[in-house]
Amino acid sequence: MSGLFISFEGIDGVGKSTQADLLEKYLLGQGKTVVRTLEPGGTEVGVEIRKILLHHRGELAPRAEAALFAADRAHHVASKIRPALERGEIVITDRYFDSSVAYQGAGRELSMEEVRNLSLWAVGGLLPDLTVLLDLPADIARSRRNKTGTEPDRLESEKIEFFERARQAYLGLAENEPERFLVVDAATDVEKMQEIIRARVSGLI
Ligand code: TYD
């Protein structure tokens, strides 16, 4: 596959979409074709799955939750991400399968290994070329998220310990795959973070 696949990861409130937006702008300015997308909900089917995942009011068994994220991702990759990469385009996604490993694997305390395998099966083994992990302690990320003034969704309503487990899981994943991950301290100012990200991406385009 000839395109470039970049994912942004991190717990809620670290500023992923701001950095993904700025990177998209930069790459468009370089004359690149960019597909900017997100999970859950990067496709029409995904939008329906997203409604259940984020707004369903009753119980949702942890394994059902993991399976729904995997279903969203399977369709996302098959119908949008893989075709774009085959056309040689750059795909920037706000979240990908590391989110499931961190949130369902570590956050929900399902096995990280099993969730990773489920996700990898769903995407036919497609890994990003680069994963930008924005890192912040869970309490700081939460207070930033709360400042947005929007109502927390089903996952955002989880306890702080859930997010701390997810954060630690992300850091562990990055440690295991240093060639795929770029870890950025999300307490750094917005422009500086973007500079660090662009420097790494420039080496890939
Ligand atoms: P996101 O779109 O980042 O939320 P928002 O639009 O509110 O910024 O992600 C939705 C939530 O889903 C977020 O809390 C993280 C969670 N999530 C998982 O638990 N597992 C996953 O595999 C993915 C992709 C997201």
PDB file of C-alpha atoms and ligand atoms in Angstrom:
ATOM      1  CA  MET A   1       0.000   0.000   0.000  1.00  0.00           C
ATOM      2  CA  SER A   2       1.483   3.318  -1.033  1.00  0.00           C
ATOM      3  CA  GLY A   3      -0.317   5.932   1.115  1.00  0.00           C
ATOM      4  CA  LEU A   4       0.523   7.084   4.627  1.00  0.00           C
ATOM      5  CA  PHE A   5      -1.606   6.116   7.620  1.00  0.00           C
ATOM      6  CA  ILE A   6      -1.472   8.293  10.762  1.00  0.00           C
ATOM      7  CA  SER A   7      -3.552   7.809  13.923  1.00  0.00           C
ATOM      8  CA  PHE A   8      -3.963  10.168  16.875  1.00  0.00           C
ATOM      9  CA  GLU A   9      -4.454   8.609  20.283  1.00  0.00           C
ATOM     10  CA  GLY A  10      -4.813   9.608  23.905  1.00  0.00           C
ATOM     11  CA  ILE A  11      -7.439   9.797  26.636  1.00  0.00           C
ATOM     12  CA  ASP A  12     -10.356  12.219  26.355  1.00  0.00           C
ATOM     13  CA  GLY A  13      -9.368  15.864  26.757  1.00  0.00           C
ATOM     14  CA  VAL A  14      -5.740  15.772  25.530  1.00  0.00           C
ATOM     15  CA  GLY A  15      -6.421  17.785  22.361  1.00  0.00           C
ATOM     16  CA  LYS A  16      -6.242  15.147  19.608  1.00  0.00           C
ATOM     17  CA  SER A  17      -8.605  16.836  17.175  1.00  0.00           C
ATOM     18  CA  THR A  18      -6.838  20.212  17.417  1.00  0.00           C
ATOM     19  CA  GLN A  19      -3.517  18.587  16.521  1.00  0.00           C
ATOM     20  CA  ALA A  20      -5.056  16.419  13.797  1.00  0.00           C
ATOM     21  CA  ASP A  21      -6.706  19.537  12.271  1.00  0.00           C
ATOM     22  CA  LEU A  22      -3.404  21.437  12.260  1.00  0.00           C
ATOM     23  CA  LEU A  23      -1.553  18.506  10.692  1.00  0.00           C
ATOM     24  CA  GLU A  24      -4.242  18.136   8.039  1.00  0.00           C
ATOM     25  CA  LYS A  25      -3.910  21.851   7.173  1.00  0.00           C
ATOM     26  CA  TYR A  26      -0.143  21.535   6.917  1.00  0.00           C
ATOM     27  CA  LEU A  27      -0.296  18.506   4.628  1.00  0.00           C
ATOM     28  CA  LEU A  28      -2.954  20.100   2.415  1.00  0.00           C
ATOM     29  CA  GLY A  29      -0.629  23.104   2.158  1.00  0.00           C
ATOM     30  CA  GLN A  30       2.068  20.722   0.913  1.00  0.00           C
ATOM     31  CA  GLY A  31      -0.280  19.698  -1.911  1.00  0.00           C
ATOM     32  CA  LYS A  32      -1.113  16.295  -0.402  1.00  0.00           C
ATOM     33  CA  THR A  33      -4.489  14.578  -0.595  1.00  0.00           C
ATOM     34  CA  VAL A  34      -5.677  13.937   2.938  1.00  0.00           C
ATOM     35  CA  VAL A  35      -8.565  11.840   4.208  1.00  0.00           C
ATOM     36  CA  ARG A  36      -9.420  13.046   7.683  1.00  0.00           C
ATOM     37  CA  THR A  37     -11.545  10.622   9.659  1.00  0.00           C
ATOM     38  CA  LEU A  38     -12.405   9.367  13.142  1.00  0.00           C
ATOM     39  CA  GLU A  39     -13.506   6.416  15.266  1.00  0.00           C
ATOM     40  CA  PRO A  40     -16.098   5.558  16.242  1.00  0.00           C
ATOM     41  CA  GLY A  41     -18.264   6.929  13.410  1.00  0.00           C
ATOM     42  CA  GLY A  42     -16.037   7.408  10.352  1.00  0.00           C
ATOM     43  CA  THR A  43     -18.652   5.893   8.021  1.00  0.00           C
ATOM     44  CA  GLU A  44     -22.442   5.934   7.657  1.00  0.00           C
ATOM     45  CA  VAL A  45     -22.723   2.559   9.405  1.00  0.00           C
ATOM     46  CA  GLY A  46     -20.195   3.782  11.941  1.00  0.00           C
ATOM     47  CA  VAL A  47     -22.383   6.781  12.824  1.00  0.00           C
ATOM     48  CA  GLU A  48     -25.146   4.339  13.824  1.00  0.00           C
ATOM     49  CA  ILE A  49     -22.721   2.222  15.875  1.00  0.00           C
ATOM     50  CA  ARG A  50     -21.355   5.398  17.507  1.00  0.00           C
ATOM     51  CA  LYS A  51     -24.840   6.323  18.735  1.00  0.00           C
ATOM     52  CA  ILE A  52     -25.100   3.020  20.604  1.00  0.00           C
ATOM     53  CA  LEU A  53     -21.565   3.196  21.967  1.00  0.00           C
ATOM     54  CA  LEU A  54     -21.704   6.760  23.244  1.00  0.00           C
ATOM     55  CA  HIS A  55     -25.365   7.399  23.963  1.00  0.00           C
ATOM     56  CA  HIS A  56     -27.066   4.103  24.830  1.00  0.00           C
ATOM     57  CA  ARG A  57     -28.612   4.559  28.269  1.00  0.00           C
ATOM     58  CA  GLY A  58     -28.932   1.001  29.604  1.00  0.00           C
ATOM     59  CA  GLU A  59     -26.313  -1.683  30.266  1.00  0.00           C
ATOM     60  CA  LEU A  60     -23.815  -2.604  27.582  1.00  0.00           C
ATOM     61  CA  ALA A  61     -21.676  -5.656  28.384  1.00  0.00           C
ATOM     62  CA  PRO A  62     -17.937  -4.894  28.097  1.00  0.00           C
ATOM     63  CA  ARG A  63     -17.442  -7.592  25.441  1.00  0.00           C
ATOM     64  CA  ALA A  64     -20.378  -6.218  23.448  1.00  0.00           C
ATOM     65  CA  GLU A  65     -18.808  -2.768  23.685  1.00  0.00           C
ATOM     66  CA  ALA A  66     -15.459  -4.117  22.438  1.00  0.00           C
ATOM     67  CA  ALA A  67     -17.182  -5.989  19.600  1.00  0.00           C
ATOM     68  CA  LEU A  68     -19.073  -2.859  18.503  1.00  0.00           C
ATOM     69  CA  PHE A  69     -15.877  -0.777  18.401  1.00  0.00           C
ATOM     70  CA  ALA A  70     -14.296  -3.596  16.369  1.00  0.00           C
ATOM     71  CA  ALA A  71     -17.288  -3.699  13.992  1.00  0.00           C
ATOM     72  CA  ASP A  72     -17.089   0.070  13.469  1.00  0.00           C
ATOM     73  CA  ARG A  73     -13.358  -0.252  12.772  1.00  0.00           C
ATOM     74  CA  ALA A  74     -13.726  -3.223  10.405  1.00  0.00           C
ATOM     75  CA  HIS A  75     -16.155  -1.305   8.220  1.00  0.00           C
ATOM     76  CA  HIS A  76     -14.123   1.892   8.476  1.00  0.00           C
ATOM     77  CA  VAL A  77     -10.967   0.188   7.236  1.00  0.00           C
ATOM     78  CA  ALA A  78     -12.663  -1.797   4.485  1.00  0.00           C
ATOM     79  CA  SER A  79     -14.756   1.026   3.047  1.00  0.00           C
ATOM     80  CA  LYS A  80     -12.668   4.139   3.682  1.00  0.00           C
ATOM     81  CA  ILE A  81      -9.119   3.735   5.004  1.00  0.00           C
ATOM     82  CA  ARG A  82      -7.783   0.916   2.795  1.00  0.00           C
ATOM     83  CA  PRO A  83      -9.185   2.359  -0.444  1.00  0.00           C
ATOM     84  CA  ALA A  84      -7.626   5.775   0.350  1.00  0.00           C
ATOM     85  CA  LEU A  85      -4.240   4.210   1.122  1.00  0.00           C
ATOM     86  CA  GLU A  86      -4.445   2.210  -2.097  1.00  0.00           C
ATOM     87  CA  ARG A  87      -4.983   5.489  -3.966  1.00  0.00           C
ATOM     88  CA  GLY A  88      -1.755   6.705  -2.354  1.00  0.00           C
ATOM     89  CA  GLU A  89      -3.463   9.256  -0.078  1.00  0.00           C
ATOM     90  CA  ILE A  90      -2.699  10.278   3.492  1.00  0.00           C
ATOM     91  CA  VAL A  91      -5.206   9.094   6.085  1.00  0.00           C
ATOM     92  CA  ILE A  92      -5.391  10.896   9.424  1.00  0.00           C
ATOM     93  CA  THR A  93      -7.699   9.252  11.932  1.00  0.00           C
ATOM     94  CA  ASP A  94      -8.769  10.568  15.295  1.00  0.00           C
ATOM     95  CA  ARG A  95      -8.447   7.220  17.195  1.00  0.00           C
ATOM     96  CA  TYR A  96      -7.812   3.716  15.867  1.00  0.00           C
ATOM     97  CA  PHE A  97      -7.295   0.301  17.367  1.00  0.00           C
ATOM     98  CA  ASP A  98      -4.968   1.384  20.204  1.00  0.00           C
ATOM     99  CA  SER A  99      -8.072   3.122  21.636  1.00  0.00           C
ATOM    100  CA  SER A 100      -9.730  -0.269  22.034  1.00  0.00           C
ATOM    101  CA  VAL A 101      -6.648  -1.813  23.628  1.00  0.00           C
ATOM    102  CA  ALA A 102      -6.408   1.098  26.100  1.00  0.00           C
ATOM    103  CA  TYR A 103     -10.128   1.667  26.840  1.00  0.00           C
ATOM    104  CA  GLN A 104     -11.666  -1.802  26.543  1.00  0.00           C
ATOM    105  CA  GLY A 105      -8.517  -3.827  27.261  1.00  0.00           C
ATOM    106  CA  ALA A 106      -7.159  -1.810  30.196  1.00  0.00           C
ATOM    107  CA  GLY A 107     -10.043   0.546  31.095  1.00  0.00           C
ATOM    108  CA  ARG A 108     -12.720  -2.161  31.165  1.00  0.00           C
ATOM    109  CA  GLU A 109     -10.163  -4.731  32.301  1.00  0.00           C
ATOM    110  CA  LEU A 110     -10.837  -7.138  29.437  1.00  0.00           C
ATOM    111  CA  SER A 111      -7.527  -8.655  28.339  1.00  0.00           C
ATOM    112  CA  MET A 112      -5.376  -6.159  26.384  1.00  0.00           C
ATOM    113  CA  GLU A 113      -3.994  -9.046  24.341  1.00  0.00           C
ATOM    114  CA  GLU A 114      -7.444 -10.361  23.428  1.00  0.00           C
ATOM    115  CA  VAL A 115      -8.795  -6.940  22.517  1.00  0.00           C
ATOM    116  CA  ARG A 116      -5.727  -6.283  20.395  1.00  0.00           C
ATOM    117  CA  ASN A 117      -6.242  -9.575  18.567  1.00  0.00           C
ATOM    118  CA  LEU A 118      -9.943  -8.861  18.052  1.00  0.00           C
ATOM    119  CA  SER A 119      -9.115  -5.464  16.609  1.00  0.00           C
ATOM    120  CA  LEU A 120      -6.310  -6.742  14.422  1.00  0.00           C
ATOM    121  CA  TRP A 121      -8.624  -9.406  13.035  1.00  0.00           C
ATOM    122  CA  ALA A 122     -11.254  -6.723  12.327  1.00  0.00           C
ATOM    123  CA  VAL A 123      -8.813  -4.610  10.296  1.00  0.00           C
ATOM    124  CA  GLY A 124      -7.018  -7.488   8.560  1.00  0.00           C
ATOM    125  CA  GLY A 125      -3.794  -6.565  10.345  1.00  0.00           C
ATOM    126  CA  LEU A 126      -3.593  -2.967   9.080  1.00  0.00           C
ATOM    127  CA  LEU A 127      -1.329  -0.944  11.410  1.00  0.00           C
ATOM    128  CA  PRO A 128      -0.742   2.817  11.182  1.00  0.00           C
ATOM    129  CA  ASP A 129       2.647   4.000   9.873  1.00  0.00           C
ATOM    130  CA  LEU A 130       2.663   6.535  12.695  1.00  0.00           C
ATOM    131  CA  THR A 131       0.635   6.815  15.895  1.00  0.00           C
ATOM    132  CA  VAL A 132       0.805  10.138  17.711  1.00  0.00           C
ATOM    133  CA  LEU A 133       0.051   9.617  21.391  1.00  0.00           C
ATOM    134  CA  LEU A 134      -0.827  12.804  23.252  1.00  0.00           C
ATOM    135  CA  ASP A 135      -0.125  12.159  26.904  1.00  0.00           C
ATOM    136  CA  LEU A 136      -1.564  13.880  29.960  1.00  0.00           C
ATOM    137  CA  PRO A 137      -2.424  12.732  33.511  1.00  0.00           C
ATOM    138  CA  ALA A 138      -6.086  11.692  33.697  1.00  0.00           C
ATOM    139  CA  ASP A 139      -7.133  14.403  36.192  1.00  0.00           C
ATOM    140  CA  ILE A 140      -5.731  17.213  34.029  1.00  0.00           C
ATOM    141  CA  ALA A 141      -7.268  15.745  30.868  1.00  0.00           C
ATOM    142  CA  ARG A 142     -10.632  15.507  32.630  1.00  0.00           C
ATOM    143  CA  SER A 143     -10.614  19.118  33.797  1.00  0.00           C
ATOM    144  CA  ARG A 144      -9.732  20.228  30.251  1.00  0.00           C
ATOM    145  CA  ARG A 145     -12.582  18.144  28.859  1.00  0.00           C
ATOM    146  CA  ASN A 146     -15.011  19.590  31.389  1.00  0.00           C
ATOM    147  CA  LYS A 147     -14.118  23.116  30.281  1.00  0.00           C
ATOM    148  CA  THR A 148     -15.679  22.367  26.870  1.00  0.00           C
ATOM    149  CA  GLY A 149     -19.048  22.634  28.642  1.00  0.00           C
ATOM    150  CA  THR A 150     -20.502  19.699  26.658  1.00  0.00           C
ATOM    151  CA  GLU A 151     -22.382  16.890  28.386  1.00  0.00           C
ATOM    152  CA  PRO A 152     -20.054  13.879  29.002  1.00  0.00           C
ATOM    153  CA  ASP A 153     -21.012  10.820  26.896  1.00  0.00           C
ATOM    154  CA  ARG A 154     -21.264   7.212  28.152  1.00  0.00           C
ATOM    155  CA  LEU A 155     -17.496   6.631  28.128  1.00  0.00           C
ATOM    156  CA  GLU A 156     -16.516  10.084  29.338  1.00  0.00           C
ATOM    157  CA  SER A 157     -18.702   9.483  32.403  1.00  0.00           C
ATOM    158  CA  GLU A 158     -16.352   6.734  33.610  1.00  0.00           C
ATOM    159  CA  LYS A 159     -14.358   7.138  36.831  1.00  0.00           C
ATOM    160  CA  ILE A 160     -10.933   8.764  36.786  1.00  0.00           C
ATOM    161  CA  GLU A 161      -9.299   5.355  37.509  1.00  0.00           C
ATOM    162  CA  PHE A 162     -10.639   4.062  34.183  1.00  0.00           C
ATOM    163  CA  PHE A 163      -8.791   6.836  32.340  1.00  0.00           C
ATOM    164  CA  GLU A 164      -5.633   6.392  34.388  1.00  0.00           C
ATOM    165  CA  ARG A 165      -5.591   2.695  33.422  1.00  0.00           C
ATOM    166  CA  ALA A 166      -6.115   3.677  29.778  1.00  0.00           C
ATOM    167  CA  ARG A 167      -3.312   6.244  29.974  1.00  0.00           C
ATOM    168  CA  GLN A 168      -0.854   3.748  31.438  1.00  0.00           C
ATOM    169  CA  ALA A 169      -1.844   1.195  28.798  1.00  0.00           C
ATOM    170  CA  TYR A 170      -1.175   3.719  26.026  1.00  0.00           C
ATOM    171  CA  LEU A 171       2.268   4.474  27.461  1.00  0.00           C
ATOM    172  CA  GLY A 172       3.035   0.750  27.607  1.00  0.00           C
ATOM    173  CA  LEU A 173       1.981   0.284  23.977  1.00  0.00           C
ATOM    174  CA  ALA A 174       4.209   3.168  22.926  1.00  0.00           C
ATOM    175  CA  GLU A 175       7.125   1.666  24.817  1.00  0.00           C
ATOM    176  CA  ASN A 176       6.650  -1.666  23.052  1.00  0.00           C
ATOM    177  CA  GLU A 177       6.499  -0.124  19.579  1.00  0.00           C
ATOM    178  CA  PRO A 178       8.768   2.946  19.625  1.00  0.00           C
ATOM    179  CA  GLU A 179       9.138   2.926  15.819  1.00  0.00           C
ATOM    180  CA  ARG A 180       5.372   3.331  15.318  1.00  0.00           C
ATOM    181  CA  PHE A 181       4.626   5.722  18.207  1.00  0.00           C
ATOM    182  CA  LEU A 182       5.457   9.358  18.777  1.00  0.00           C
ATOM    183  CA  VAL A 183       4.630  10.317  22.370  1.00  0.00           C
ATOM    184  CA  VAL A 184       3.997  14.022  22.868  1.00  0.00           C
ATOM    185  CA  ASP A 185       3.537  15.695  26.245  1.00  0.00           C
ATOM    186  CA  ALA A 186       0.108  17.296  25.858  1.00  0.00           C
ATOM    187  CA  ALA A 187       0.936  19.917  28.492  1.00  0.00           C
ATOM    188  CA  THR A 188       3.181  21.529  25.859  1.00  0.00           C
ATOM    189  CA  ASP A 189       1.625  24.490  24.040  1.00  0.00           C
ATOM    190  CA  VAL A 190      -0.385  23.821  20.902  1.00  0.00           C
ATOM    191  CA  GLU A 191       2.122  25.240  18.377  1.00  0.00           C
ATOM    192  CA  LYS A 192       5.099  23.479  19.931  1.00  0.00           C
ATOM    193  CA  MET A 193       3.273  20.137  19.911  1.00  0.00           C
ATOM    194  CA  GLN A 194       2.425  20.655  16.256  1.00  0.00           C
ATOM    195  CA  GLU A 195       6.063  21.408  15.446  1.00  0.00           C
ATOM    196  CA  ILE A 196       7.143  18.124  17.031  1.00  0.00           C
ATOM    197  CA  ILE A 197       4.472  16.211  15.094  1.00  0.00           C
ATOM    198  CA  ARG A 198       5.314  17.883  11.764  1.00  0.00           C
ATOM    199  CA  ALA A 199       9.002  17.140  12.213  1.00  0.00           C
ATOM    200  CA  ARG A 200       8.218  13.422  12.525  1.00  0.00           C
ATOM    201  CA  VAL A 201       5.678  13.406   9.669  1.00  0.00           C
ATOM    202  CA  SER A 202       8.079  15.267   7.356  1.00  0.00           C
ATOM    203  CA  GLY A 203      10.388  12.274   7.529  1.00  0.00           C
ATOM    204  CA  LEU A 204       7.584  10.053   6.239  1.00  0.00           C
ATOM    205  CA  ILE A 205       6.266  12.027   3.250  1.00  0.00           C
TER     206      ILE A 205
HETATM  207  P1  TYD B   1     -14.199  10.525  20.649  1.00  0.00           P
HETATM  208  O1  TYD B   1     -14.779  10.570  19.280  1.00  0.00           O
HETATM  209  O2  TYD B   1     -12.778  10.868  20.820  1.00  0.00           O
HETATM  210  O3  TYD B   1     -15.075  11.378  21.627  1.00  0.00           O
HETATM  211  P2  TYD B   1     -15.547  12.898  21.442  1.00  0.00           P
HETATM  212  O4  TYD B   1     -16.187  13.012  20.087  1.00  0.00           O
HETATM  213  O5  TYD B   1     -16.491  13.034  22.588  1.00  0.00           O
HETATM  214  O6  TYD B   1     -14.290  13.694  21.564  1.00  0.00           O
HETATM  215  O7  TYD B   1     -14.343   9.036  21.195  1.00  0.00           O
HETATM  216  C1  TYD B   1     -15.487   8.586  21.758  1.00  0.00           C
HETATM  217  C2  TYD B   1     -15.208   7.782  22.987  1.00  0.00           C
HETATM  218  O8  TYD B   1     -15.054   6.406  22.648  1.00  0.00           O
HETATM  219  C3  TYD B   1     -13.974   8.173  23.757  1.00  0.00           C
HETATM  220  O9  TYD B   1     -14.331   8.295  25.115  1.00  0.00           O
HETATM  221  C4  TYD B   1     -13.040   7.013  23.584  1.00  0.00           C
HETATM  222  C5  TYD B   1     -13.945   5.850  23.337  1.00  0.00           C
HETATM  223  N1  TYD B   1     -13.369   4.760  22.516  1.00  0.00           N
HETATM  224  C6  TYD B   1     -13.202   3.499  23.080  1.00  0.00           C
HETATM  225  O10 TYD B   1     -13.495   3.284  24.268  1.00  0.00           O
HETATM  226  N2  TYD B   1     -12.702   2.489  22.317  1.00  0.00           N
HETATM  227  C7  TYD B   1     -12.387   2.659  21.011  1.00  0.00           C
HETATM  228  O11 TYD B   1     -11.937   1.710  20.332  1.00  0.00           O
HETATM  229  C8  TYD B   1     -12.575   3.970  20.424  1.00  0.00           C
HETATM  230  C9  TYD B   1     -12.246   4.215  18.989  1.00  0.00           C
HETATM  231  C10 TYD B   1     -13.065   4.992  21.222  1.00  0.00           C
END
